[in-house]
Short mmCIF file of N, CA and C in Angstrom, two decimals:
data_model
loop_
_atom_site.label_atom_id
_atom_site.label_comp_id
_atom_site.label_asym_id
_atom_site.label_seq_id
_atom_site.Cartn_x
_atom_site.Cartn_y
_atom_site.Cartn_z
N MET A 19 -12.00 -11.07 -7.18
CA MET A 19 -12.43 -9.77 -7.67
C MET A 19 -11.54 -9.35 -8.83
N LYS A 20 -11.69 -9.93 -9.97
CA LYS A 20 -10.86 -9.60 -11.13
C LYS A 20 -11.75 -9.07 -12.23
N ASN A 21 -11.30 -7.96 -12.81
CA ASN A 21 -12.01 -7.40 -13.95
C ASN A 21 -10.99 -6.98 -14.99
N ASN A 22 -11.35 -6.13 -15.92
CA ASN A 22 -10.46 -5.76 -17.01
C ASN A 22 -9.43 -4.71 -16.64
N THR A 23 -9.52 -4.13 -15.46
CA THR A 23 -8.53 -3.14 -15.06
C THR A 23 -7.46 -3.79 -14.21
N SER A 24 -6.28 -3.21 -14.26
CA SER A 24 -5.20 -3.69 -13.41
C SER A 24 -5.53 -3.32 -11.98
N GLN A 25 -5.26 -4.23 -11.06
CA GLN A 25 -5.57 -3.93 -9.67
C GLN A 25 -4.47 -4.43 -8.75
N ILE A 26 -4.45 -3.85 -7.56
CA ILE A 26 -3.53 -4.25 -6.52
C ILE A 26 -4.31 -4.46 -5.23
N LYS A 27 -3.76 -5.26 -4.37
CA LYS A 27 -4.33 -5.47 -3.04
C LYS A 27 -3.49 -4.67 -2.06
N VAL A 28 -4.13 -3.82 -1.28
CA VAL A 28 -3.44 -2.99 -0.30
C VAL A 28 -3.84 -3.45 1.09
N LEU A 29 -2.83 -3.67 1.94
CA LEU A 29 -3.05 -4.10 3.31
C LEU A 29 -2.47 -3.08 4.27
N LEU A 30 -3.18 -2.83 5.36
CA LEU A 30 -2.68 -2.00 6.45
C LEU A 30 -2.55 -2.87 7.69
N PHE A 31 -1.49 -2.66 8.47
CA PHE A 31 -1.27 -3.44 9.68
C PHE A 31 -1.14 -2.54 10.89
N ALA A 32 -1.40 -3.13 12.04
CA ALA A 32 -1.19 -2.52 13.36
C ALA A 32 -1.91 -1.17 13.48
N GLU A 33 -1.19 -0.16 13.96
CA GLU A 33 -1.82 1.15 14.20
C GLU A 33 -2.42 1.77 12.95
N LEU A 34 -1.86 1.47 11.78
CA LEU A 34 -2.42 2.04 10.55
C LEU A 34 -3.83 1.51 10.32
N SER A 35 -4.01 0.21 10.49
CA SER A 35 -5.33 -0.39 10.32
C SER A 35 -6.31 0.18 11.33
N GLU A 36 -5.86 0.32 12.57
CA GLU A 36 -6.73 0.86 13.62
C GLU A 36 -7.10 2.31 13.34
N LYS A 37 -6.13 3.10 12.95
CA LYS A 37 -6.35 4.53 12.73
C LYS A 37 -7.28 4.79 11.55
N TYR A 38 -7.10 4.05 10.45
CA TYR A 38 -7.86 4.33 9.24
C TYR A 38 -9.09 3.44 9.07
N GLY A 39 -9.27 2.46 9.95
CA GLY A 39 -10.50 1.69 9.98
C GLY A 39 -10.66 0.61 8.93
N TRP A 40 -9.58 0.19 8.33
CA TRP A 40 -9.65 -0.93 7.38
C TRP A 40 -8.30 -1.64 7.35
N ASP A 41 -8.31 -2.88 6.89
CA ASP A 41 -7.06 -3.61 6.79
C ASP A 41 -6.78 -4.18 5.41
N GLU A 42 -7.77 -4.17 4.52
CA GLU A 42 -7.57 -4.70 3.17
C GLU A 42 -8.49 -3.99 2.19
N LYS A 43 -7.91 -3.56 1.07
CA LYS A 43 -8.68 -2.95 -0.02
C LYS A 43 -8.07 -3.36 -1.35
N TYR A 44 -8.90 -3.38 -2.37
CA TYR A 44 -8.42 -3.57 -3.72
C TYR A 44 -8.54 -2.23 -4.43
N LEU A 45 -7.47 -1.83 -5.11
CA LEU A 45 -7.46 -0.56 -5.84
C LEU A 45 -7.12 -0.80 -7.29
N SER A 46 -7.66 0.05 -8.15
CA SER A 46 -7.27 0.03 -9.55
C SER A 46 -5.88 0.62 -9.67
N LEU A 47 -4.97 -0.11 -10.24
CA LEU A 47 -3.61 0.38 -10.43
C LEU A 47 -3.61 1.59 -11.36
N ASP A 48 -4.60 1.68 -12.23
CA ASP A 48 -4.69 2.81 -13.16
C ASP A 48 -4.86 4.14 -12.43
N LEU A 49 -5.34 4.12 -11.19
CA LEU A 49 -5.53 5.35 -10.43
C LEU A 49 -4.24 5.84 -9.77
N ILE A 50 -3.21 5.01 -9.75
CA ILE A 50 -1.94 5.37 -9.11
C ILE A 50 -1.04 5.94 -10.20
N GLU A 51 -0.87 7.26 -10.14
CA GLU A 51 -0.23 8.01 -11.21
C GLU A 51 1.11 7.44 -11.67
N ASP A 52 2.06 7.30 -10.76
CA ASP A 52 3.39 6.86 -11.17
C ASP A 52 3.69 5.41 -10.79
N LYS A 53 2.68 4.71 -10.29
CA LYS A 53 2.78 3.28 -9.94
C LYS A 53 3.81 3.01 -8.84
N LYS A 54 4.07 3.99 -7.99
CA LYS A 54 5.04 3.83 -6.90
C LYS A 54 4.29 3.57 -5.59
N ALA A 55 4.93 2.83 -4.69
CA ALA A 55 4.31 2.51 -3.40
C ALA A 55 3.95 3.79 -2.65
N LYS A 56 4.81 4.80 -2.66
CA LYS A 56 4.53 6.04 -1.94
C LYS A 56 3.29 6.74 -2.47
N SER A 57 3.00 6.59 -3.75
CA SER A 57 1.82 7.21 -4.34
C SER A 57 0.54 6.51 -3.93
N ILE A 58 0.64 5.24 -3.56
CA ILE A 58 -0.53 4.53 -3.03
C ILE A 58 -0.94 5.17 -1.71
N LEU A 59 0.04 5.45 -0.85
CA LEU A 59 -0.27 6.12 0.42
C LEU A 59 -1.00 7.43 0.18
N LYS A 60 -0.52 8.20 -0.75
CA LYS A 60 -1.15 9.48 -1.07
C LYS A 60 -2.58 9.25 -1.58
N HIS A 61 -2.75 8.27 -2.44
CA HIS A 61 -4.07 7.99 -3.02
C HIS A 61 -5.09 7.58 -1.95
N ILE A 62 -4.65 6.83 -0.95
CA ILE A 62 -5.58 6.37 0.09
C ILE A 62 -5.60 7.33 1.28
N ASN A 63 -5.01 8.51 1.08
CA ASN A 63 -5.06 9.59 2.08
C ASN A 63 -4.42 9.22 3.41
N ILE A 64 -3.30 8.55 3.34
CA ILE A 64 -2.54 8.26 4.55
C ILE A 64 -1.34 9.19 4.56
N ASN A 65 -1.35 10.10 5.52
CA ASN A 65 -0.28 11.08 5.63
C ASN A 65 0.59 10.74 6.83
N VAL A 66 1.69 10.10 6.54
CA VAL A 66 2.64 9.75 7.59
C VAL A 66 4.04 10.05 7.06
N ALA A 67 4.95 10.27 7.98
CA ALA A 67 6.33 10.48 7.58
C ALA A 67 6.85 9.20 6.92
N HIS A 68 7.47 9.34 5.77
CA HIS A 68 7.93 8.16 5.03
C HIS A 68 8.86 7.29 5.86
N GLN A 69 9.64 7.90 6.73
CA GLN A 69 10.58 7.10 7.52
C GLN A 69 9.87 6.27 8.59
N SER A 70 8.59 6.52 8.84
CA SER A 70 7.89 5.76 9.88
C SER A 70 7.05 4.62 9.32
N ILE A 71 7.19 4.34 8.03
CA ILE A 71 6.38 3.30 7.38
C ILE A 71 7.30 2.26 6.73
N ILE A 72 6.94 1.02 6.91
CA ILE A 72 7.60 -0.08 6.18
C ILE A 72 6.62 -0.53 5.11
N VAL A 73 7.13 -0.78 3.93
CA VAL A 73 6.30 -1.31 2.85
C VAL A 73 6.83 -2.67 2.44
N ALA A 74 5.92 -3.58 2.20
CA ALA A 74 6.27 -4.90 1.67
C ALA A 74 5.45 -5.12 0.41
N ILE A 75 6.12 -5.50 -0.64
CA ILE A 75 5.44 -5.81 -1.90
C ILE A 75 5.58 -7.31 -2.12
N ASN A 76 4.44 -7.96 -2.20
CA ASN A 76 4.41 -9.42 -2.34
C ASN A 76 5.22 -10.11 -1.24
N LYS A 77 5.01 -9.60 -0.01
CA LYS A 77 5.60 -10.18 1.22
C LYS A 77 7.11 -10.00 1.33
N GLU A 78 7.69 -9.09 0.54
CA GLU A 78 9.11 -8.79 0.65
C GLU A 78 9.28 -7.32 0.96
N ILE A 79 10.07 -7.01 2.01
CA ILE A 79 10.31 -5.62 2.38
C ILE A 79 10.86 -4.88 1.17
N SER A 80 10.33 -3.71 0.93
CA SER A 80 10.68 -2.96 -0.26
C SER A 80 10.87 -1.49 0.10
N SER A 81 10.89 -0.67 -0.91
CA SER A 81 11.06 0.77 -0.75
C SER A 81 9.77 1.48 -1.14
N LEU A 82 9.54 2.64 -0.53
CA LEU A 82 8.39 3.44 -0.95
C LEU A 82 8.54 3.94 -2.38
N GLU A 83 9.75 3.88 -2.92
CA GLU A 83 10.00 4.27 -4.31
C GLU A 83 9.80 3.12 -5.29
N ALA A 84 9.53 1.93 -4.77
CA ALA A 84 9.37 0.75 -5.63
C ALA A 84 8.13 0.89 -6.50
N THR A 85 8.23 0.35 -7.69
CA THR A 85 7.11 0.34 -8.63
C THR A 85 6.26 -0.90 -8.39
N VAL A 86 4.95 -0.71 -8.39
CA VAL A 86 4.03 -1.84 -8.23
C VAL A 86 3.44 -2.22 -9.57
N LYS A 87 3.07 -3.50 -9.68
CA LYS A 87 2.52 -4.02 -10.92
C LYS A 87 1.14 -4.64 -10.66
N ASP A 88 0.45 -4.95 -11.72
CA ASP A 88 -0.86 -5.59 -11.65
C ASP A 88 -0.77 -6.83 -10.77
N ASN A 89 -1.77 -6.98 -9.90
CA ASN A 89 -1.91 -8.12 -9.00
C ASN A 89 -0.92 -8.15 -7.85
N ASP A 90 -0.12 -7.10 -7.67
CA ASP A 90 0.78 -7.07 -6.52
C ASP A 90 -0.02 -6.89 -5.23
N GLU A 91 0.54 -7.39 -4.15
CA GLU A 91 0.02 -7.16 -2.81
C GLU A 91 0.97 -6.17 -2.14
N VAL A 92 0.43 -5.03 -1.71
CA VAL A 92 1.25 -3.98 -1.12
C VAL A 92 0.78 -3.79 0.32
N ALA A 93 1.69 -4.04 1.25
CA ALA A 93 1.36 -3.93 2.67
C ALA A 93 2.13 -2.77 3.30
N PHE A 94 1.42 -2.00 4.11
CA PHE A 94 2.04 -0.90 4.84
C PHE A 94 1.92 -1.18 6.33
N MET A 95 3.01 -0.94 7.05
CA MET A 95 2.99 -1.16 8.49
C MET A 95 3.91 -0.13 9.15
N PRO A 96 3.61 0.19 10.40
CA PRO A 96 4.52 1.10 11.09
C PRO A 96 5.82 0.38 11.42
N ILE A 97 6.86 1.16 11.63
CA ILE A 97 8.12 0.58 12.07
C ILE A 97 7.93 0.07 13.49
N PHE A 98 8.29 -1.17 13.72
CA PHE A 98 8.15 -1.78 15.03
C PHE A 98 9.47 -1.66 15.78
N THR A 99 9.38 -1.30 17.02
CA THR A 99 10.59 -1.25 17.85
C THR A 99 10.36 -2.12 19.06
N GLY A 100 11.42 -2.58 19.60
CA GLY A 100 11.31 -3.42 20.78
C GLY A 100 12.54 -3.23 21.66
N GLY A 101 12.48 -3.82 22.78
CA GLY A 101 13.61 -3.66 23.67
C GLY A 101 13.79 -4.85 24.55
#
């Protein structure tokens, strides 16, 4: 799915995927105002406390303040705990 606009692949995992009803979407990067991972959450209407979300950009744990680029894969998942 490639066209003339910059795009990113957004993935949701675990409870996020279940709650919002999807696990993969392609978005135009041009729609993300400041190109930050946290702004993607806002754009896709996911309202969660920032401390309860892990973000991975291109399969590497990152920060919600990280900048995304064309063709990046951005995955959001809840913080997993175990015992």
